[in-house]
Coordinates of C-alpha atoms and ligand atoms in Angstrom, one line a residue:
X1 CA 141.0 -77.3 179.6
X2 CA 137.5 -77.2 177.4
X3 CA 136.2 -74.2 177.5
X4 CA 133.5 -72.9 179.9
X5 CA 130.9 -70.6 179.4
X6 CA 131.3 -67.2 181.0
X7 CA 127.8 -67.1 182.1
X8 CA 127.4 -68.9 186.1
X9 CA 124.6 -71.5 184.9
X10 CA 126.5 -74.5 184.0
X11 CA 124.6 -75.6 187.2
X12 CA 121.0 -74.9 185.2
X13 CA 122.0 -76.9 182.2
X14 CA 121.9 -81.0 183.0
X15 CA 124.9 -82.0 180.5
X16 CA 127.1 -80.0 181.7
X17 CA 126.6 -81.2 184.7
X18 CA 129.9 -83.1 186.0
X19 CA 129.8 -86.5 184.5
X20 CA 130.2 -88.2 187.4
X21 CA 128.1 -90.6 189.1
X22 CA 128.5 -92.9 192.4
X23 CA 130.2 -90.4 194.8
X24 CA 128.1 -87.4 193.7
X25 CA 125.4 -88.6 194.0
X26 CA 125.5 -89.6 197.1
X27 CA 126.8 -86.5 198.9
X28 CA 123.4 -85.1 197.4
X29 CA 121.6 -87.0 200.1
X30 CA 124.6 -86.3 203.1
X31 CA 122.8 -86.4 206.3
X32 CA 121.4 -83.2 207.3
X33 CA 121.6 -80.5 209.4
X34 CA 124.9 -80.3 207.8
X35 CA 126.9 -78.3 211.2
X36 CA 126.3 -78.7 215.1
X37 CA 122.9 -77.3 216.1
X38 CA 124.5 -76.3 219.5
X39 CA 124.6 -72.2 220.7
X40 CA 128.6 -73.5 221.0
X41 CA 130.2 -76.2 218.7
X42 CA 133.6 -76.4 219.9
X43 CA 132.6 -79.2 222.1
X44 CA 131.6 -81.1 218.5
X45 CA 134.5 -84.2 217.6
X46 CA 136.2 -82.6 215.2
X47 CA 136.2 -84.9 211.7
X48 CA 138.3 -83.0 209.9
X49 CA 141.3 -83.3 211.8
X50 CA 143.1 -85.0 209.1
X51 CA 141.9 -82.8 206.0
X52 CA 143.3 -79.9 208.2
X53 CA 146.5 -81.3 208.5
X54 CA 148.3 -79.4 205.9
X55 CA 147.3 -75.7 205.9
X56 CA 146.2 -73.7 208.7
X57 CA 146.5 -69.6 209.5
X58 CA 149.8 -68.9 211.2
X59 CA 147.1 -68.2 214.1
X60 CA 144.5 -70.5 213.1
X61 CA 140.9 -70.3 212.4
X62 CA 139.5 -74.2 211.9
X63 CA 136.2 -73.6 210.0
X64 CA 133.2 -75.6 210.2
X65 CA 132.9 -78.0 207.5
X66 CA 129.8 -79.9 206.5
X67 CA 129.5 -83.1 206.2
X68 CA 129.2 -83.1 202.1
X69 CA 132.2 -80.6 201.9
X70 CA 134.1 -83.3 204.2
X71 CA 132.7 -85.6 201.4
X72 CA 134.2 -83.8 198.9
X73 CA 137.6 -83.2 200.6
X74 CA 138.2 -87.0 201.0
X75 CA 137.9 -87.3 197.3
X76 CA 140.6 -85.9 195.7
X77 CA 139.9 -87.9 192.6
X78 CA 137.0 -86.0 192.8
X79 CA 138.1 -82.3 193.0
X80 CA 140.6 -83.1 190.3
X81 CA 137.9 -84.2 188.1
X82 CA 135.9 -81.3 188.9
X83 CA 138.8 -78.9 188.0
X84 CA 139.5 -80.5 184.7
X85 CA 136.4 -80.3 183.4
X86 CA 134.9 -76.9 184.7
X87 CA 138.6 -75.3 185.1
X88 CA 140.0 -73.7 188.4
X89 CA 138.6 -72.5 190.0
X90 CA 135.2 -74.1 191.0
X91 CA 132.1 -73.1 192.9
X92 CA 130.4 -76.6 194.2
X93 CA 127.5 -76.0 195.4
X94 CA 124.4 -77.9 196.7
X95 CA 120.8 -76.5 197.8
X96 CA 120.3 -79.0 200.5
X97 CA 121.8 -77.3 203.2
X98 CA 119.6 -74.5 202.3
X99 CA 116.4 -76.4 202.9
X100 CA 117.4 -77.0 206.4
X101 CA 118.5 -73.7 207.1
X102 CA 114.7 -72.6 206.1
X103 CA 112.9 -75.1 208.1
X104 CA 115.4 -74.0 211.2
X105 CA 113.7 -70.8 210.7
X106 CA 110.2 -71.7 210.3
X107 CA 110.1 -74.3 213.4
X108 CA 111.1 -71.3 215.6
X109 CA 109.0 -69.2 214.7
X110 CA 106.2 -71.5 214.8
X111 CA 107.3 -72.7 218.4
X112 CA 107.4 -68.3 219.7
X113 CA 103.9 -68.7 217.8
X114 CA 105.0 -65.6 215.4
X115 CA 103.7 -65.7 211.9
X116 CA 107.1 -65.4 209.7
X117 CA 107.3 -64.7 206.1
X118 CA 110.9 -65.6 205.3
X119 CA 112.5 -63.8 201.6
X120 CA 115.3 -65.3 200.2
X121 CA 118.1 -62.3 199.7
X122 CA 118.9 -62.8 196.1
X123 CA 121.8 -61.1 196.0
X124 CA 124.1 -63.2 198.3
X125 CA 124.5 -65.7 195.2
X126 CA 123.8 -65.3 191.9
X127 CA 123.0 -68.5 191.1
X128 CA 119.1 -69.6 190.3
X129 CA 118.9 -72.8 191.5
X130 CA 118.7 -71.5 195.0
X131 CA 115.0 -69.3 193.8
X132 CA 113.8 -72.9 193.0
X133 CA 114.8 -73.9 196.8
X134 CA 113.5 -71.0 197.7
X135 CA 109.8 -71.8 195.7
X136 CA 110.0 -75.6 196.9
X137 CA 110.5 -74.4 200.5
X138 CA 107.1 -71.5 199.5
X139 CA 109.6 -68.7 201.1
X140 CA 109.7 -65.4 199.0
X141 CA 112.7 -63.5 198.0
X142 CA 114.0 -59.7 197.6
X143 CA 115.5 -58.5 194.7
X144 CA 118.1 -55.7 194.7
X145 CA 118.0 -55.3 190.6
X146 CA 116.5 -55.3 188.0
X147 CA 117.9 -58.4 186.3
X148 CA 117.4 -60.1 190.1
X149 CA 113.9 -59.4 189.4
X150 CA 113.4 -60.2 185.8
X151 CA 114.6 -63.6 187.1
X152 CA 113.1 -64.2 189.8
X153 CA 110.0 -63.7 187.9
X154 CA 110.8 -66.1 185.4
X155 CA 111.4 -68.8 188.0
X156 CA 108.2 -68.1 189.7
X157 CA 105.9 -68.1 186.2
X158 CA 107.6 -71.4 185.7
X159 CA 107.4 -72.6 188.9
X160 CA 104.6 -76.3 189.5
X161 CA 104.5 -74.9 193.1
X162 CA 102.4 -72.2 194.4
X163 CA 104.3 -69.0 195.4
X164 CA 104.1 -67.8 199.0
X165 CA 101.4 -64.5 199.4
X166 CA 103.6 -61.3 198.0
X167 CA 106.9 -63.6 196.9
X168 CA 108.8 -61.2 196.0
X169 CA 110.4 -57.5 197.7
X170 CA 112.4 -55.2 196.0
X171 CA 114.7 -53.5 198.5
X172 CA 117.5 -52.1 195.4
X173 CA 119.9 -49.9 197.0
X174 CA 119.1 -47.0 193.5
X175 CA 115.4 -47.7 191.7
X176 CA 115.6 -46.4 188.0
X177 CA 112.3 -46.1 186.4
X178 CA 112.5 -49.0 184.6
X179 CA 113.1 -51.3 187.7
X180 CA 109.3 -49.4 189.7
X181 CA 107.5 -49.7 186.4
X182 CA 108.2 -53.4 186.6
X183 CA 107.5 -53.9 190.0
X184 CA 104.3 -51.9 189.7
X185 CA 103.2 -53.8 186.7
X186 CA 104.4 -57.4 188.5
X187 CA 102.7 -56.1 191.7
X188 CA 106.5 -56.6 193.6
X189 CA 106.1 -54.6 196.8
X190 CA 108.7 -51.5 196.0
X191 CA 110.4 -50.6 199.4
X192 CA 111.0 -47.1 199.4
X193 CA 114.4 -45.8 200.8
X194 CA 113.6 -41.9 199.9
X195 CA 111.4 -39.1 199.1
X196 CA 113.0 -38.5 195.4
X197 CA 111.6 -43.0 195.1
X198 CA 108.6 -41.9 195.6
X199 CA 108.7 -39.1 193.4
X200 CA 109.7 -41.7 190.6
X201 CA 107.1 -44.0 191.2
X202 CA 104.8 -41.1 191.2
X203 CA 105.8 -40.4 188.0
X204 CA 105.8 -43.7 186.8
X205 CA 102.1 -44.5 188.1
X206 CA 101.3 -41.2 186.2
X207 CA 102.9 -42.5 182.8
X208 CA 101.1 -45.7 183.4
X209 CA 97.5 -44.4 182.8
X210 CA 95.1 -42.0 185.0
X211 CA 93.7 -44.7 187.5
X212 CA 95.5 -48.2 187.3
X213 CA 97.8 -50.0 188.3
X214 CA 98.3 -49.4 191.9
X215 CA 101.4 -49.7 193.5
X216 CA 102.2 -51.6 197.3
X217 CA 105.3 -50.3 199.3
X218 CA 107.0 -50.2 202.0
X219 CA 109.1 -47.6 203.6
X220 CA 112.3 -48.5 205.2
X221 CA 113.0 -46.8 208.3
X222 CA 116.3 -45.4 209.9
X223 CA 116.5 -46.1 213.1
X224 CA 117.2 -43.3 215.6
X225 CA 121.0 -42.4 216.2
X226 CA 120.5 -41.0 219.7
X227 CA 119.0 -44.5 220.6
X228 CA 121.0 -46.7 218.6
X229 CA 124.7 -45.2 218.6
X230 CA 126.7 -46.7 216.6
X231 CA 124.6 -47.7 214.1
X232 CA 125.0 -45.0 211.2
X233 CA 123.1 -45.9 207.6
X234 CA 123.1 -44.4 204.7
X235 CA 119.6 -46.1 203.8
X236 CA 116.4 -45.1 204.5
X237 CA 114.9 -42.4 206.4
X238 CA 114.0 -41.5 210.5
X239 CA 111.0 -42.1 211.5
X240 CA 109.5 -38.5 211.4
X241 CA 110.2 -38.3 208.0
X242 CA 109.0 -41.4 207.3
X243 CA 105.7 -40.5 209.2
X244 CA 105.3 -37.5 206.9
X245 CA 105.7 -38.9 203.9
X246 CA 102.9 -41.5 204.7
X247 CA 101.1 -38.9 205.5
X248 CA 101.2 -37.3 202.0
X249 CA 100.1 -40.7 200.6
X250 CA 97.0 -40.5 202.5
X251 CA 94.5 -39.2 199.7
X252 CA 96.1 -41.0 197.5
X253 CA 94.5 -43.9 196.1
X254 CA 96.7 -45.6 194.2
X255 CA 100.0 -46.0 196.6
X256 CA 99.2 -48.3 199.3
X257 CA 101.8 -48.6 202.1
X258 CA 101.6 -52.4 202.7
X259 CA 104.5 -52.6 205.4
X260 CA 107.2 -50.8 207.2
X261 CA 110.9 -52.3 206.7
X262 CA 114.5 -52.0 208.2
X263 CA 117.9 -53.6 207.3
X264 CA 120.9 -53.4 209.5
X265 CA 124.0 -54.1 209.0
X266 CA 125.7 -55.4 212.6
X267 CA 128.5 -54.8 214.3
X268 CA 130.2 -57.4 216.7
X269 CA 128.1 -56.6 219.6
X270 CA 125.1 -56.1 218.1
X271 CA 124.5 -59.4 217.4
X272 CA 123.4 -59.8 220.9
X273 CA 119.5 -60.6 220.4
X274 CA 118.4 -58.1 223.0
X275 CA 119.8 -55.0 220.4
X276 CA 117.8 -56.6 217.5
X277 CA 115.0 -57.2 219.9
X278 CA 114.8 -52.9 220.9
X279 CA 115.2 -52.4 217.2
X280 CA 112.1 -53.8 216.4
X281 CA 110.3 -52.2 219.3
X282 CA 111.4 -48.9 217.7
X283 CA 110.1 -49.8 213.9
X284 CA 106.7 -51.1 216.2
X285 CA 106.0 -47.6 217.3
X286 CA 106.4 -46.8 213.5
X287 CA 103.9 -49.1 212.4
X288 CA 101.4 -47.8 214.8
X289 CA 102.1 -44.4 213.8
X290 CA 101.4 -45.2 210.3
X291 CA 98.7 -47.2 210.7
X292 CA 97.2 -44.0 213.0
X293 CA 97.5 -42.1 209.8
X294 CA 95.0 -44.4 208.2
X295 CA 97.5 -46.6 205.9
X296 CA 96.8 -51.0 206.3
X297 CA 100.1 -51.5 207.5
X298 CA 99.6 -55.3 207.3
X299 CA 103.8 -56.5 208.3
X300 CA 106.9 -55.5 209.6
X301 CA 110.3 -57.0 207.9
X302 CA 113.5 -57.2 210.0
X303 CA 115.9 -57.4 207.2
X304 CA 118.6 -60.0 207.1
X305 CA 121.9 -60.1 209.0
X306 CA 121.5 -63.0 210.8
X307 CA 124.5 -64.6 212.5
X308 CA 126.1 -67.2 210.4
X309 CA 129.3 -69.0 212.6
X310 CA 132.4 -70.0 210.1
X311 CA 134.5 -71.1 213.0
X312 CA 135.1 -74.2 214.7
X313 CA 136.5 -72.2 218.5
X314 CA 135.8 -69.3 219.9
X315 CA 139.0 -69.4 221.9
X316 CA 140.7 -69.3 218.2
X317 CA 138.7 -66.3 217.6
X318 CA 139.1 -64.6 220.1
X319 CA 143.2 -65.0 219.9
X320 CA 142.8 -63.9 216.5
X321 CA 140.8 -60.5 217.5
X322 CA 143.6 -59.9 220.4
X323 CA 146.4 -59.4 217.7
X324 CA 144.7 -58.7 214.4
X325 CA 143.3 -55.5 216.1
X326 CA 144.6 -52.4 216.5
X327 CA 144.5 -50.9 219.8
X328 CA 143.4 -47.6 221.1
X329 CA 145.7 -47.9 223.8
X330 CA 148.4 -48.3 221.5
X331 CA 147.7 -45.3 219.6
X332 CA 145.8 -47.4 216.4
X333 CA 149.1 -49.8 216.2
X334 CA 148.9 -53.1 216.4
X335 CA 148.5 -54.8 219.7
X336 CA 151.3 -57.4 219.3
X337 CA 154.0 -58.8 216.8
X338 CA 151.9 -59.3 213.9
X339 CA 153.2 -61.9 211.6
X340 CA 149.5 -62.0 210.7
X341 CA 149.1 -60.7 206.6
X342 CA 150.9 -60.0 204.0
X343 CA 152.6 -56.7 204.4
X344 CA 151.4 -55.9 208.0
X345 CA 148.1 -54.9 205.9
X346 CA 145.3 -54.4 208.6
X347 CA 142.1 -55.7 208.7
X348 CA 139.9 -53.3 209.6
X349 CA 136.4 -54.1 208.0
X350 CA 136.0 -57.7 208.7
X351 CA 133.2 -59.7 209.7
X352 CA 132.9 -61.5 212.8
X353 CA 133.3 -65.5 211.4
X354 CA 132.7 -67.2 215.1
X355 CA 129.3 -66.6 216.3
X356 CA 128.0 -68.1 219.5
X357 CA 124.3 -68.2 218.2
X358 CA 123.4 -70.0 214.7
X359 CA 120.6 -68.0 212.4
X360 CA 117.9 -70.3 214.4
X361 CA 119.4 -69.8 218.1
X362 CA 119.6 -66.2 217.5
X363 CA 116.2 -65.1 215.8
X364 CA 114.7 -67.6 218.8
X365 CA 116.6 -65.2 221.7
X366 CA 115.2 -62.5 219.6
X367 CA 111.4 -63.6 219.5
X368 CA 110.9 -63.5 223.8
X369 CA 107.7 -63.8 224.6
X370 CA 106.6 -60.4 225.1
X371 CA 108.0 -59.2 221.8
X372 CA 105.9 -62.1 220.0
X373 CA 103.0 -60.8 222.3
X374 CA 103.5 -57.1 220.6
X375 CA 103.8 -58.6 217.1
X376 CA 100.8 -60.7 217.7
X377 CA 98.6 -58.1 219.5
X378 CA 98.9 -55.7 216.5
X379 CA 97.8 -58.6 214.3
X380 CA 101.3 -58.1 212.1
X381 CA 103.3 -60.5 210.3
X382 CA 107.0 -60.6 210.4
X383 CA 109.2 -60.8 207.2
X384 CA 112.9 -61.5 207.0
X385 CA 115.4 -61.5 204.0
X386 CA 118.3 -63.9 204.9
X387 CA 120.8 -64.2 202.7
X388 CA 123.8 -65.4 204.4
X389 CA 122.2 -67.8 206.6
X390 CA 120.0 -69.5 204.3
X391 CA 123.4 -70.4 202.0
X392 CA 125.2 -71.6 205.7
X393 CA 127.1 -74.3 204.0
X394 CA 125.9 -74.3 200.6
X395 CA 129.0 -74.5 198.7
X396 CA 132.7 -74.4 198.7
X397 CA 135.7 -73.1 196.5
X398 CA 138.5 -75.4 194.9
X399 CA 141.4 -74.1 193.1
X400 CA 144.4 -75.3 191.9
X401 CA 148.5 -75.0 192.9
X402 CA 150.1 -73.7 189.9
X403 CA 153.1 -73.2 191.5
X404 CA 155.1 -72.2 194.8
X405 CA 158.2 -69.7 195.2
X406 CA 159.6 -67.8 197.5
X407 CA 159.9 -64.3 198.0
X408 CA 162.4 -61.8 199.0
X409 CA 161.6 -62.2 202.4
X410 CA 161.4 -65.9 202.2
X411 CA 157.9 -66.3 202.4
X412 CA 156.8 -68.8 199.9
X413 CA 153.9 -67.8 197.8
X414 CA 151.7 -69.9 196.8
X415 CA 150.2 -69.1 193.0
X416 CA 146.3 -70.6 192.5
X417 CA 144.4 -70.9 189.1
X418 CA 141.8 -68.1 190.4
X419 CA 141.8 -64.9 191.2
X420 CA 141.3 -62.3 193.9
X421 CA 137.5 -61.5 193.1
X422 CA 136.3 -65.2 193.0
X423 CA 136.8 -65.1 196.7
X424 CA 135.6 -61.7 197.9
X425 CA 133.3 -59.3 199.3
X426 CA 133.9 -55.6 200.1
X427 CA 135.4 -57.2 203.9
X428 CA 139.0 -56.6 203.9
X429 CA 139.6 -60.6 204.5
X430 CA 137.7 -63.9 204.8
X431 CA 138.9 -65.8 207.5
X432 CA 138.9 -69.2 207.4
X433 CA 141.3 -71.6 207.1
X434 CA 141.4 -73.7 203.9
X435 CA 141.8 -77.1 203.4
X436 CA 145.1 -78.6 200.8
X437 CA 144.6 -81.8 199.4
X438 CA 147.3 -83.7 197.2
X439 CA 145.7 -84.7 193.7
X440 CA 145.6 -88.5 194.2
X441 CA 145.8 -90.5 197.1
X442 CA 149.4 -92.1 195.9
X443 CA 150.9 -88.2 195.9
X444 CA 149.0 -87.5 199.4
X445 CA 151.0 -91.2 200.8
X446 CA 154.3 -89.3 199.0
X447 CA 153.9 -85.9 200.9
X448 CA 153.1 -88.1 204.2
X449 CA 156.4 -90.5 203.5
X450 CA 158.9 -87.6 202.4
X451 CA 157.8 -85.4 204.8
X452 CA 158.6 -81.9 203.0
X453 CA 159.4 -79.4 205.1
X454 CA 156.8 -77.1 207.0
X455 CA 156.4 -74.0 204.9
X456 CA 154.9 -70.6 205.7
X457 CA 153.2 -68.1 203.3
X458 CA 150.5 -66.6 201.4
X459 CA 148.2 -67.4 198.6
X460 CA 148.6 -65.5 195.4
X461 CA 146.4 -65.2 192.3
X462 CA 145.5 -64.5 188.8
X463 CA 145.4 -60.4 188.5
X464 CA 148.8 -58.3 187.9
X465 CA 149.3 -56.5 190.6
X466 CA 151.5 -56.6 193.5
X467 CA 148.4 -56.7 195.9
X468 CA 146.8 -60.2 194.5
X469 CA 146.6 -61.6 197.9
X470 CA 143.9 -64.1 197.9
X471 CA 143.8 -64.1 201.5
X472 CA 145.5 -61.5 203.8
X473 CA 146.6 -64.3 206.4
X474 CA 149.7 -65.7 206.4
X475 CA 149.3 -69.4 206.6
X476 CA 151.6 -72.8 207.6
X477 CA 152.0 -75.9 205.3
X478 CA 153.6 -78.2 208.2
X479 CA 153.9 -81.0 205.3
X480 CA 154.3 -78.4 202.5
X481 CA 152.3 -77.8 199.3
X482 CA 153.3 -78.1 195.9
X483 CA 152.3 -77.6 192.1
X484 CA 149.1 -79.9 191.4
X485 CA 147.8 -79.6 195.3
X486 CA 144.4 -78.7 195.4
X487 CA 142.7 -75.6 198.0
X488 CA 139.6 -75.8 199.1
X489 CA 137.8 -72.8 200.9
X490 CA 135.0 -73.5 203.2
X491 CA 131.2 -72.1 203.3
X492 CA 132.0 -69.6 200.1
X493 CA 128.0 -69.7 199.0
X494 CA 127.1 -66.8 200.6
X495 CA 128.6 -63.6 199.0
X496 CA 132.3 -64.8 199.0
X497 CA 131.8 -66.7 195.5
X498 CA 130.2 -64.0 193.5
X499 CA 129.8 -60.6 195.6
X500 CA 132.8 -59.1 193.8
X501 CA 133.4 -61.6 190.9
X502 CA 135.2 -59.7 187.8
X503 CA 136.3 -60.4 184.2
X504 CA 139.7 -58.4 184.5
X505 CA 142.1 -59.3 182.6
X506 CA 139.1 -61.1 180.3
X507 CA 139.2 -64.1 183.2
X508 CA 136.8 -66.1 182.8
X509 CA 134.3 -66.5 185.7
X510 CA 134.4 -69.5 187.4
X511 CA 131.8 -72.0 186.8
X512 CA 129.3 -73.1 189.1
X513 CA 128.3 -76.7 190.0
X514 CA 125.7 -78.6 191.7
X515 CA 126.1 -81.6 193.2
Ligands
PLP5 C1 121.9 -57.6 201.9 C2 120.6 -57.4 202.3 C3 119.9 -58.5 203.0 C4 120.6 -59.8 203.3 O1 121.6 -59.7 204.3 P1 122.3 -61.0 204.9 O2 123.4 -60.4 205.7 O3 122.8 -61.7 203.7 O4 121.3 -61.7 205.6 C5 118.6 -58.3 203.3 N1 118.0 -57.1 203.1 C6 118.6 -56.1 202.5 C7 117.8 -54.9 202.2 C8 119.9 -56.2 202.1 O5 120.5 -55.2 201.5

């Protein structure tokens, strides 16, 4: 195998760009929108029948798979190519789906006749290529670091094309010194969380000289628990508290409160527009409470969390939920037999994968009429910070079989070049259903013609421990899978590929590559 480089940019530097031409090249300029526009896409043909073939969860979950992913899949001279040269695994990846995800946006909000400002969340991929989408598109982004922000920065100096007004947020979960300073001294709108931010930035304005620079925030608001249930954050602050502290910023000069913020993370059901739709009625009031103190509140950002839909069928889904839950009825046990994971392991935190809205359907549910009316009326404009939806179908994951054996309870387990952090967030499972692909055509006519025998079992990876389960589900091989077969894993762009991406064990990270 040559050897990689453990930083993520092979993508950024042209030769080591997979010397391949022909194929490639074209699944660059796959038709687009790359998945069913429809609120429900069951009723789509399904194309990848055949590619689906040979894995699928012991209770399946067919994902969605793009039309350059298809591509891909077809190809296994392809993958194999891809794997010798970058390693196993790989993160292909391509920003054209990404473009079309933006412009989804933007034509609905133009339609509900809401001025949207739309900020790429940085930190659901690493990689930089999508900040140049992002400034080719004119969208902004947030940051969440400092190095997110140092880069971002770079990109936009360099960029030919005219930033969008304010391009860039910083919403960082913890805000040392060091990261204000540079937003104050970049002019990066610093949304505050708490009262000790403020007392940093305070401080930093303070060690920056008597009158200049001037810093532009935002304060990000906690919604109210008796009103929202259900809906506990450990970020930013209720509105009364909020309220105040505006209300200390009043006399002074050189803090401008440029916009009020919120980011939610969802729950199942509160993906239903209407719940989005009373949360921003809430952080409205707030606006015009700050604004009453005197502060040119001049937008209102709803965060990210927009839906994203994984899943081919609901019905699927909803067969999955039925017996990977466990009920209250039954005392927290598990509704029914459960030959689900490995080890009986629950999955507790997981994120719903079939959606019935896409990103556009939902945030056009979510801008009625009369909510656009209360936007408009106040003369505010909206910001967002997708991160998941803007990289729907912006890459996949390929690994390699190294080998398969059974275990004591006859499982077979199935050992991949990769490991359990290249395809991981802090959800207990991702769950989709890969695809297994033979290495050449001439093996793929073998595995039809000898017709191994169905299999059932678990992927396994890289790190020592008796927990490296790369998935939690159990899965079927109804032709088998052997040493050399190829897995791919579907839509992996946003978080999965580099969320929670180690170097344990001195691994090296797997490369990324856009095609
Ligand atoms: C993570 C995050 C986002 C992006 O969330 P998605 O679910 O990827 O859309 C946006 N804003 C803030 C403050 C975040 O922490």
């Amino acid at each position: 195998m040559p050897e990689s480089p453990i930083e993520c940019f092979v993508c950024e530097t042209p030769d080591a760009r997979l010397p391949l031409t022909g194929n490639l090249d074209r699944m660059n300029h796959s038709p687009l929108p790359c998945r069913p526009k429809s609120s429900v896409p069951d009723s789509a043909p399904d194309h990848a029948i055949e590619l689906r073939s040979r894995c699928r969860g012991v209770v399946p979950l067919d994902a969605i798979w793009s039309p350059w992913m298809m591509q891909l899949a077809a190809e296994a001279d392809q993958v194999k190519q891809l794997i010798e040269f970058h390693g196993s695994p790989v993160n292909v990846l391509s920003t054209d789906p990404m473009r079309s995800n933006i412009n989804d946006l933007q034509k609905v909000a133009e339609r509900a006749n809401v001025p949207l400002q739309i900020h790429f969340a940085r930190k659901a991929n690493k990689c930089a290529e999508f900040v140049r989408t992002g400034l080719l598109e004119s969208i902004g982004f947030d940051v969440a670091s400092e190095s997110e922000l140092e880069e971002t920065l770079d990109e936009l100096h360099g960029s030919p094309q005219h930033p969008s007004k304010d391009p860039i947020l910083c919403t960082a979960a913890v805000k040392p010194a060091s990261l204000i300073r540079s937003c104050v001294l970049n002019d990066v709108v610093l949304v505050i969380d708490n009262k000790d931010e403020l007392a940093t930035l305070r401080e930093t304005l303070a060690g920056l000289g008597p009158t200049e620079p001037k810093a532009r925030i935002a304060f990000r608001l906690q919604h109210c628990p008796t009103k929202f249930p259900g809906l506990p954050s450990r970020f930013g602050m209720p509105a009364d508290e909020l309220t105040l502290l505006a209300k200390s910023l009043c006399d002074e000069s050189r803090i401008q409160v440029v916009g009020i913020h919120f980011h939610v993370h969802r729950s199942h059901e509160q993906f239903a527009p209407s719940f989005t739709k009373a949360l921003i009625e809430e952080a409205l009031h707030v606006v015009d409470r700050v604004r009453g103190l005197g502060h040119t509140v001049a937008w209102l950002d709803i965060g990210g969390g927009f839906p994203v839909n994984y899943l081919r069928d609901q019905m699927q889904w909803q067969r999955f939920l039925t017996k990977a839950l466990a009920s209250v009825e039954t005392n927290g046990r598990f509704a029914s037999d459960r030959k689900l994971t490995w080890n009986q392991r629950p999955l507790a935190d997981i994120d719903p994968a079939w959606q019935p809205l896409s990103a556009a359907n939902w945030i056009r549910e979510v801008l009625t009429p009369s909510l656009a009316n209360e936007i408009n009326r106040r003369e505010l404009i909206l910001k967002c910070e997708p991160g998941r939806a803007l990289l729907d179908c912006c890459g996949l994951t390929i690994a390699e079989v190294l080998f398969v054996k059974r275990d004591q309870n006859r499982n077979h387990l199935i050992g991949l070049m990769m490991n359990s952090s290249q395809c991981r967030t802090t959800r207990d499972d991702f769950l989709v259903d890969p695809i297994v692909i033979s290495a050449s055509k001439a093996s793929a006519e073998q595995t039809k013609k000898t017709d191994h025998a169905e299999m059932e079992g678990y992927f396994v990876g890289g790190y020592c421990t008796e927990s490296e389960y790369l998935m939690q589900r159990k899965f079927r091989f109804p032709n088998g899978i052997s040493r050399g077969d190829f897995v791919l894993i579907p839509n992996t762009a946003a978080y999965q590929m580099h969320f929670a991406e180690s170097r344990a064990h001195q691994m090296l990270l797997a490369e990324n590559v856009f095609i």
